[in-house]
Amino acid sequence: MRYFLGIETSCDETAVGIFDAVEQKIIANTLFSQIDLHKEFGGVMPEVASRSHVEKIRPIFENALAKANLKISDIDHIGVTTKPGLFGSLLVGVCFAKGISFANNIALLGIDHNYGHILSCFLKEGGKIRDDLKFPFLCLSASGGHTSIFLVKSPYEYELISNTTDDAAGEAFDKVAKLLKLSYPGGPIVEKRAKLATIADVYSFPRGKDKNSLHFSFSGLKTAVLYKLVSLGVYNKNFEFNQDALSDEIVNNVCSSFQYCVSDIFASKLELAFQKYPDVTSFALVGGVSCNKFLVGKLEELSIKHQKNFFYPPREFCTDNGAMISLGCYFDWKSGKKAALDEIDIAR
Ligand code: KG4
Ligand code: ZN
């Protein structure tokens, strides 16, 4: 067993990755990002996403094989994301995976997208597996669909210890960007505009009510941003937008204060987790939000304060990708998982 191919279509990226178990390295990671298709809606439009996956899955799969200089007959195992995600999007990946699995007689496994994100931090620049991983470690997974902390006990075993009770962190970035009439996805543009702020945390948004809970909540923060904009006249009492009141300075300061607040929320929840699991010596940040250099910098400071080792994936493995699913396939296979084709279904 050498080549493990992973297929990811849970949201708005059509992605295929290949892991070489002999070299312990990702040898292909190709994707088509649908960002431009969803921009005009300010978020992912599920029907548009599924149709685009149908169009792109085959060329992206063929690109991955070409990149790795392999034929389908060289592939030893296939993994496909089966949960969580948009139903129609997952369906495209699962049907395609079942088709190539059946036609070429290659075993198939269903992979959990969150497991894939956790495994993304096993990779270093260039796609090789890190050789400095120490278990157990805490993994904060933050993206558009999820914000959770996992206790990762081994490459095969992880426990969910914290989750969001409402919005995900990335979703909050996207919603704040939408309030400020910035483009989708919100994360990169909010990070960019925050750099231009005159005062880093001028609005000091609320850090959440339940300071003793490990669980996250971002909907209150999003509402606080909206009410701040109302107080600044950017929205009226009926929440109608007033472009004239939205200066560049307000946009920059809201972005910066919001991002600052998210960094404090991340740090405080991780500090609670450090207290609960004092023997843990390292922690990681994964998911689309881990692209954010400000947040990474704040967690670096936290790691120094608590003398913990902090790491995060290379940028290409932060947002949704096929490489992390190929790795999930490899570790699930190593742990002895097997599945018949008809057992692989989309979890709802
Ligand atoms: O992991 P991902 O590609 O997809 C999901 O599984 O959801 O994450 C996408 C999310 C989006 O909400 C996007 O705004 C956020 O990651 N994101 C960022 C940054 N880049 C992407 N959030 C904050 N700062 C960024 N630089
Ligand atoms: Zn994701």
GROMACS .gro file of C-alpha atoms and ligand atoms in nm:
model
  375
    1MET     CA    1   0.000   0.000   0.000
    2ARG     CA    2   0.172   0.316  -0.117
    3TYR     CA    3  -0.050   0.574  -0.285
    4PHE     CA    4  -0.357   0.715  -0.102
    5LEU     CA    5  -0.587   0.946  -0.296
    6GLY     CA    6  -0.821   1.185  -0.111
    7ILE     CA    7  -1.128   1.359  -0.256
    8GLU     CA    8  -1.278   1.666  -0.091
    9THR     CA    9  -1.601   1.836  -0.207
   10SER     CA   10  -1.775   1.919   0.121
   11CYS     CA   11  -1.816   2.291   0.056
   12ASP     CA   12  -1.676   2.524  -0.210
   13GLU     CA   13  -1.345   2.362  -0.303
   14THR     CA   14  -1.317   2.072  -0.546
   15ALA     CA   15  -0.995   1.914  -0.427
   16VAL     CA   16  -0.786   1.600  -0.474
   17GLY     CA   17  -0.466   1.506  -0.293
   18ILE     CA   18  -0.230   1.209  -0.306
   19PHE     CA   19  -0.019   1.084  -0.015
   20ASP     CA   20   0.286   0.866  -0.078
   21ALA     CA   21   0.315   0.637   0.226
   22VAL     CA   22   0.670   0.527   0.137
   23GLU     CA   23   0.805   0.882   0.117
   24GLN     CA   24   0.559   0.995   0.391
   25LYS     CA   25   0.479   1.294   0.172
   26ILE     CA   26   0.193   1.463  -0.012
   27ILE     CA   27   0.281   1.435  -0.381
   28ALA     CA   28  -0.023   1.612  -0.528
   29ASN     CA   29  -0.267   1.868  -0.395
   30THR     CA   30  -0.484   2.012  -0.670
   31LEU     CA   31  -0.799   2.214  -0.632
   32PHE     CA   32  -1.051   2.440  -0.791
   33SER     CA   33  -1.177   2.712  -0.559
   34GLN     CA   34  -1.531   2.834  -0.625
   35ILE     CA   35  -1.479   3.165  -0.441
   36ASP     CA   36  -1.544   3.375  -0.753
   37LEU     CA   37  -1.873   3.191  -0.819
   38HIS     CA   38  -2.006   3.270  -0.470
   39LYS     CA   39  -1.877   3.626  -0.434
   40GLU     CA   40  -2.190   3.788  -0.572
   41PHE     CA   41  -2.403   3.608  -0.309
   42GLY     CA   42  -2.172   3.703  -0.019
   43GLY     CA   43  -2.155   3.336   0.088
   44VAL     CA   44  -2.168   2.982  -0.048
   45MET     CA   45  -2.474   2.914  -0.263
   46PRO     CA   46  -2.527   2.535  -0.223
   47GLU     CA   47  -2.682   2.465  -0.563
   48VAL     CA   48  -2.409   2.660  -0.744
   49ALA     CA   49  -2.148   2.470  -0.540
   50SER     CA   50  -2.278   2.123  -0.634
   51ARG     CA   51  -2.303   2.209  -1.003
   52SER     CA   52  -1.948   2.339  -1.005
   53HIS     CA   53  -1.820   2.024  -0.830
   54VAL     CA   54  -1.985   1.813  -1.104
   55GLU     CA   55  -1.798   2.015  -1.366
   56LYS     CA   56  -1.459   2.020  -1.196
   57ILE     CA   57  -1.417   1.691  -1.014
   58ARG     CA   58  -1.288   1.493  -1.311
   59PRO     CA   59  -1.029   1.747  -1.435
   60ILE     CA   60  -0.907   1.809  -1.081
   61PHE     CA   61  -0.871   1.434  -1.025
   62GLU     CA   62  -0.684   1.399  -1.356
   63ASN     CA   63  -0.458   1.694  -1.266
   64ALA     CA   64  -0.369   1.531  -0.935
   65LEU     CA   65  -0.270   1.206  -1.107
   66ALA     CA   66  -0.066   1.399  -1.366
   67LYS     CA   67   0.105   1.607  -1.095
   68ALA     CA   68   0.206   1.287  -0.912
   69ASN     CA   69   0.301   1.121  -1.241
   70LEU     CA   70   0.070   0.828  -1.166
   71LYS     CA   71  -0.210   0.636  -1.337
   72ILE     CA   72  -0.533   0.542  -1.161
   73SER     CA   73  -0.410   0.180  -1.152
   74ASP     CA   74  -0.119   0.294  -0.929
   75ILE     CA   75  -0.357   0.418  -0.658
   76ASP     CA   76  -0.389   0.173  -0.369
   77HIS     CA   77  -0.663   0.335  -0.166
   78ILE     CA   78  -0.919   0.614  -0.203
   79GLY     CA   79  -1.070   0.832   0.070
   80VAL     CA   80  -1.360   1.070   0.027
   81THR     CA   81  -1.513   1.327   0.262
   82THR     CA   82  -1.854   1.200   0.375
   83LYS     CA   83  -1.925   1.453   0.655
   84PRO     CA   84  -1.984   1.724   0.760
   85GLY     CA   85  -2.069   1.949   0.469
   86LEU     CA   86  -2.327   2.061   0.217
   87PHE     CA   87  -2.538   1.762   0.115
   88GLY     CA   88  -2.529   1.820  -0.263
   89SER     CA   89  -2.156   1.898  -0.258
   90LEU     CA   90  -2.068   1.588  -0.056
   91LEU     CA   91  -2.285   1.381  -0.290
   92VAL     CA   92  -2.075   1.475  -0.594
   93GLY     CA   93  -1.747   1.367  -0.431
   94VAL     CA   94  -1.894   1.046  -0.288
   95CYS     CA   95  -2.054   0.941  -0.620
   96PHE     CA   96  -1.734   1.016  -0.810
   97ALA     CA   97  -1.523   0.826  -0.555
   98LYS     CA   98  -1.755   0.527  -0.564
   99GLY     CA   99  -1.740   0.528  -0.944
  100ILE     CA  100  -1.360   0.522  -0.969
  101SER     CA  101  -1.337   0.279  -0.677
  102PHE     CA  102  -1.579   0.032  -0.839
  103ALA     CA  103  -1.443   0.068  -1.192
  104ASN     CA  104  -1.080   0.021  -1.089
  105ASN     CA  105  -1.131  -0.216  -0.797
  106ILE     CA  106  -0.967   0.016  -0.544
  107ALA     CA  107  -1.078   0.013  -0.179
  108LEU     CA  108  -1.265   0.322  -0.060
  109LEU     CA  109  -1.306   0.480   0.284
  110GLY     CA  110  -1.533   0.763   0.399
  111ILE     CA  111  -1.335   1.034   0.578
  112ASP     CA  112  -1.453   1.292   0.832
  113HIS     CA  113  -1.367   1.643   0.714
  114ASN     CA  114  -1.279   1.752   1.070
  115TYR     CA  115  -1.037   1.462   1.102
  116GLY     CA  116  -0.878   1.584   0.778
  117HIS     CA  117  -0.834   1.936   0.921
  118ILE     CA  118  -0.670   1.792   1.235
  119LEU     CA  119  -0.430   1.590   1.020
  120SER     CA  120  -0.338   1.898   0.813
  121CYS     CA  121  -0.115   2.013   1.098
  122PHE     CA  122   0.086   1.689   1.068
  123LEU     CA  123   0.225   1.835   0.745
  124LYS     CA  124   0.516   2.070   0.706
  125GLU     CA  125   0.618   2.292   0.414
  126GLY     CA  126   0.658   2.076   0.101
  127GLY     CA  127   0.403   1.820   0.226
  128LYS     CA  128   0.626   1.592   0.435
  129ILE     CA  129   0.491   1.456   0.765
  130ARG     CA  130   0.638   1.637   1.066
  131ASP     CA  131   0.878   1.432   1.275
  132ASP     CA  132   0.836   1.643   1.592
  133LEU     CA  133   0.473   1.563   1.682
  134LYS     CA  134   0.416   1.493   2.050
  135PHE     CA  135   0.090   1.335   2.161
  136PRO     CA  136  -0.145   1.427   2.307
  137PHE     CA  137  -0.180   1.781   2.178
  138LEU     CA  138  -0.467   2.029   2.161
  139CYS     CA  139  -0.593   2.124   1.816
  140LEU     CA  140  -0.810   2.432   1.762
  141SER     CA  141  -0.990   2.383   1.431
  142ALA     CA  142  -1.144   2.706   1.305
  143SER     CA  143  -1.304   2.752   0.968
  144GLY     CA  144  -1.622   2.863   0.798
  145GLY     CA  145  -1.823   2.565   0.920
  146HIS     CA  146  -1.667   2.469   1.252
  147THR     CA  147  -1.477   2.595   1.554
  148SER     CA  148  -1.375   2.318   1.790
  149ILE     CA  149  -1.091   2.208   2.014
  150PHE     CA  150  -0.982   1.846   1.989
  151LEU     CA  151  -0.754   1.653   2.220
  152VAL     CA  152  -0.544   1.461   1.968
  153LYS     CA  153  -0.419   1.146   2.139
  154SER     CA  154  -0.257   0.980   1.837
  155PRO     CA  155  -0.294   1.000   1.458
  156TYR     CA  156  -0.592   0.765   1.498
  157GLU     CA  157  -0.763   0.894   1.806
  158TYR     CA  158  -0.903   1.238   1.889
  159GLU     CA  159  -1.162   1.365   2.130
  160LEU     CA  160  -1.386   1.670   2.084
  161ILE     CA  161  -1.353   1.878   2.400
  162SER     CA  162  -1.501   2.209   2.284
  163ASN     CA  163  -1.734   2.327   2.011
  164THR     CA  164  -1.913   2.639   1.899
  165THR     CA  165  -2.263   2.685   2.034
  166ASP     CA  166  -2.365   2.901   1.737
  167ASP     CA  167  -2.154   3.051   1.455
  168ALA     CA  168  -1.807   2.932   1.353
  169ALA     CA  169  -1.512   3.173   1.373
  170GLY     CA  170  -1.466   3.188   0.994
  171GLU     CA  171  -1.840   3.243   0.953
  172ALA     CA  172  -1.810   3.541   1.192
  173PHE     CA  173  -1.528   3.683   0.975
  174ASP     CA  174  -1.753   3.636   0.670
  175LYS     CA  175  -2.056   3.798   0.835
  176VAL     CA  176  -1.860   4.097   0.967
  177ALA     CA  177  -1.714   4.148   0.618
  178LYS     CA  178  -2.067   4.139   0.477
  179LEU     CA  179  -2.184   4.404   0.727
  180LEU     CA  180  -1.892   4.622   0.613
  181LYS     CA  181  -1.975   4.554   0.245
  182LEU     CA  182  -1.638   4.382   0.197
  183SER     CA  183  -1.594   4.085  -0.036
  184TYR     CA  184  -1.638   3.713   0.030
  185PRO     CA  185  -1.469   3.524   0.195
  186GLY     CA  186  -1.434   3.774   0.476
  187GLY     CA  187  -1.123   3.639   0.650
  188PRO     CA  188  -0.850   3.760   0.413
  189ILE     CA  189  -1.000   4.107   0.357
  190VAL     CA  190  -1.075   4.162   0.728
  191GLU     CA  191  -0.714   4.068   0.807
  192LYS     CA  192  -0.589   4.311   0.540
  193ARG     CA  193  -0.807   4.602   0.653
  194ALA     CA  194  -0.725   4.540   1.022
  195LYS     CA  195  -0.359   4.613   0.945
  196LEU     CA  196  -0.459   4.968   0.845
  197ALA     CA  197  -0.637   5.047   1.174
  198THR     CA  198  -0.520   5.347   1.374
  199ILE     CA  199  -0.592   5.184   1.712
  200ALA     CA  200  -0.583   4.802   1.734
  201ASP     CA  201  -0.876   4.744   1.972
  202VAL     CA  202  -1.060   5.074   1.977
  203TYR     CA  203  -1.411   4.924   2.006
  204SER     CA  204  -1.321   4.650   2.256
  205PHE     CA  205  -1.606   4.414   2.157
  206PRO     CA  206  -1.740   4.175   2.425
  207ARG     CA  207  -1.530   3.859   2.473
  208GLY     CA  208  -1.828   3.633   2.546
  209LYS     CA  209  -2.035   3.576   2.857
  210ASP     CA  210  -1.935   3.238   2.988
  211LYS     CA  211  -1.566   3.272   3.067
  212ASN     CA  212  -1.559   2.933   3.243
  213SER     CA  213  -1.695   2.736   2.950
  214LEU     CA  214  -1.464   2.571   2.699
  215HIS     CA  215  -1.727   2.624   2.430
  216PHE     CA  216  -1.717   2.906   2.176
  217SER     CA  217  -1.988   3.151   2.079
  218PHE     CA  218  -1.950   3.411   1.805
  219SER     CA  219  -2.305   3.524   1.736
  220GLY     CA  220  -2.296   3.781   2.020
  221LEU     CA  221  -1.976   3.930   1.878
  222LYS     CA  222  -2.134   3.961   1.534
  223THR     CA  223  -2.436   4.136   1.690
  224ALA     CA  224  -2.203   4.366   1.887
  225VAL     CA  225  -2.036   4.465   1.560
  226LEU     CA  226  -2.376   4.539   1.405
  227TYR     CA  227  -2.483   4.756   1.703
  228LYS     CA  228  -2.151   4.943   1.694
  229LEU     CA  229  -2.220   5.018   1.327
  230VAL     CA  230  -2.570   5.137   1.422
  231SER     CA  231  -2.420   5.369   1.684
  232LEU     CA  232  -2.185   5.505   1.417
  233GLY     CA  233  -2.477   5.567   1.181
  234VAL     CA  234  -2.363   5.305   0.925
  235TYR     CA  235  -2.698   5.131   0.977
  236ASN     CA  236  -3.015   5.301   1.101
  237LYS     CA  237  -3.247   5.158   1.367
  238ASN     CA  238  -3.419   4.946   1.100
  239PHE     CA  239  -3.077   4.812   0.996
  240GLU     CA  240  -3.084   4.993   0.664
  241PHE     CA  241  -2.737   5.061   0.532
  242ASN     CA  242  -2.603   5.415   0.495
  243GLN     CA  243  -2.297   5.412   0.266
  244ASP     CA  244  -2.210   5.777   0.340
  245ALA     CA  245  -2.140   5.700   0.706
  246LEU     CA  246  -1.901   5.412   0.631
  247SER     CA  247  -1.553   5.566   0.622
  248ASP     CA  248  -1.233   5.373   0.555
  249GLU     CA  249  -1.132   5.447   0.912
  250ILE     CA  250  -1.445   5.280   1.052
  251VAL     CA  251  -1.394   4.973   0.831
  252ASN     CA  252  -1.030   4.938   0.939
  253ASN     CA  253  -1.103   4.990   1.307
  254VAL     CA  254  -1.400   4.750   1.314
  255CYS     CA  255  -1.191   4.483   1.135
  256SER     CA  256  -0.905   4.528   1.377
  257SER     CA  257  -1.118   4.532   1.695
  258PHE     CA  258  -1.315   4.230   1.574
  259GLN     CA  259  -0.999   4.034   1.492
  260TYR     CA  260  -0.848   4.133   1.825
  261CYS     CA  261  -1.156   4.003   2.003
  262VAL     CA  262  -1.139   3.669   1.815
  263SER     CA  263  -0.773   3.635   1.915
  264ASP     CA  264  -0.865   3.693   2.281
  265ILE     CA  265  -1.147   3.439   2.261
  266PHE     CA  266  -0.912   3.180   2.107
  267ALA     CA  267  -0.648   3.249   2.372
  268SER     CA  268  -0.890   3.233   2.666
  269LYS     CA  269  -1.046   2.903   2.552
  270LEU     CA  270  -0.702   2.752   2.496
  271GLU     CA  271  -0.592   2.871   2.841
  272LEU     CA  272  -0.894   2.693   2.990
  273ALA     CA  273  -0.799   2.381   2.796
  274PHE     CA  274  -0.437   2.407   2.922
  275GLN     CA  275  -0.574   2.412   3.278
  276LYS     CA  276  -0.792   2.110   3.210
  277TYR     CA  277  -0.514   1.915   3.039
  278PRO     CA  278  -0.197   2.030   3.217
  279ASP     CA  279   0.018   1.750   3.074
  280VAL     CA  280  -0.034   1.864   2.716
  281THR     CA  281   0.283   2.030   2.590
  282SER     CA  282   0.173   2.150   2.246
  283PHE     CA  283  -0.122   2.295   2.059
  284ALA     CA  284  -0.210   2.364   1.698
  285LEU     CA  285  -0.438   2.591   1.495
  286VAL     CA  286  -0.592   2.444   1.177
  287GLY     CA  287  -0.870   2.529   0.927
  288GLY     CA  288  -0.918   2.830   0.700
  289VAL     CA  289  -0.885   3.078   0.988
  290SER     CA  290  -0.529   2.954   1.051
  291CYS     CA  291  -0.430   3.152   0.736
  292ASN     CA  292  -0.461   3.461   0.958
  293LYS     CA  293  -0.113   3.583   1.050
  294PHE     CA  294  -0.239   3.815   1.327
  295LEU     CA  295  -0.418   3.528   1.503
  296VAL     CA  296  -0.115   3.302   1.453
  297GLY     CA  297   0.106   3.575   1.605
  298LYS     CA  298  -0.124   3.605   1.909
  299LEU     CA  299  -0.117   3.228   1.962
  300GLU     CA  300   0.261   3.234   1.928
  301GLU     CA  301   0.266   3.484   2.217
  302LEU     CA  302   0.036   3.251   2.412
  303SER     CA  303   0.270   2.959   2.351
  304ILE     CA  304   0.562   3.157   2.494
  305LYS     CA  305   0.356   3.265   2.796
  306HIS     CA  306   0.259   2.905   2.876
  307GLN     CA  307   0.579   2.741   2.751
  308LYS     CA  308   0.392   2.522   2.505
  309ASN     CA  309   0.493   2.429   2.155
  310PHE     CA  310   0.263   2.586   1.891
  311PHE     CA  311   0.230   2.481   1.528
  312TYR     CA  312  -0.004   2.521   1.230
  313PRO     CA  313  -0.017   2.385   0.874
  314PRO     CA  314   0.152   2.544   0.572
  315ARG     CA  315  -0.091   2.781   0.400
  316GLU     CA  316  -0.191   2.541   0.119
  317PHE     CA  317  -0.320   2.292   0.379
  318CYS     CA  318  -0.509   2.547   0.596
  319THR     CA  319  -0.819   2.592   0.382
  320ASP     CA  320  -1.009   2.289   0.247
  321ASN     CA  321  -0.786   2.057   0.045
  322GLY     CA  322  -0.758   1.700  -0.079
  323ALA     CA  323  -0.418   1.636   0.083
  324MET     CA  324  -0.569   1.624   0.432
  325ILE     CA  325  -0.830   1.372   0.313
  326SER     CA  326  -0.562   1.150   0.155
  327LEU     CA  327  -0.384   1.158   0.492
  328GLY     CA  328  -0.711   1.068   0.666
  329CYS     CA  329  -0.744   0.775   0.429
  330TYR     CA  330  -0.388   0.661   0.509
  331PHE     CA  331  -0.433   0.676   0.888
  332ASP     CA  332  -0.782   0.522   0.879
  333TRP     CA  333  -0.645   0.237   0.666
  334LYS     CA  334  -0.350   0.197   0.906
  335SER     CA  335  -0.586   0.173   1.200
  336GLY     CA  336  -0.757  -0.119   1.026
  337LYS     CA  337  -1.071   0.051   0.895
  338LYS     CA  338  -1.243  -0.116   0.603
  339ALA     CA  339  -1.569  -0.041   0.429
  340ALA     CA  340  -1.784  -0.198   0.162
  341LEU     CA  341  -1.895   0.047  -0.107
  342ASP     CA  342  -2.255   0.043   0.007
  343GLU     CA  343  -2.151   0.128   0.364
  344ILE     CA  344  -2.009   0.459   0.251
  345ASP     CA  345  -2.279   0.720   0.272
  346ILE     CA  346  -2.319   1.087   0.345
  347ALA     CA  347  -2.382   1.160   0.712
  348ARG     CA  348  -2.668   1.406   0.761
  349KG4     O1  349  -1.135   2.550   0.609
  349KG4     P1  350  -1.208   2.635   0.511
  349KG4     O2  351  -1.148   2.651   0.375
  349KG4     O3  352  -1.353   2.582   0.484
  349KG4     C1  353  -1.438   2.528   0.581
  349KG4     O4  354  -1.422   2.409   0.619
  349KG4     O5  355  -1.527   2.607   0.623
  349KG4     O6  356  -1.230   2.778   0.581
  349KG4     C2  357  -1.291   2.886   0.515
  349KG4     C3  358  -1.306   2.998   0.617
  349KG4     C4  359  -1.385   3.117   0.567
  349KG4     O7  360  -1.485   3.150   0.662
  349KG4     C5  361  -1.280   3.228   0.556
  349KG4     O8  362  -1.331   3.358   0.580
  349KG4     C6  363  -1.180   3.186   0.661
  349KG4     O9  364  -1.176   3.047   0.653
  349KG4     N1  365  -1.049   3.245   0.635
  349KG4     C7  366  -0.991   3.334   0.718
  349KG4     C8  367  -0.871   3.376   0.653
  349KG4     N2  368  -0.862   3.310   0.534
  349KG4     C9  369  -0.971   3.229   0.525
  349KG4     N3  370  -1.029   3.382   0.837
  349KG4    C10  371  -0.949   3.473   0.894
  349KG4     N4  372  -0.834   3.522   0.838
  349KG4    C11  373  -0.793   3.476   0.717
  349KG4     N5  374  -0.682   3.524   0.662
  350ZN      ZN  375  -1.293   2.277   0.622
   0.00000   0.00000   0.00000
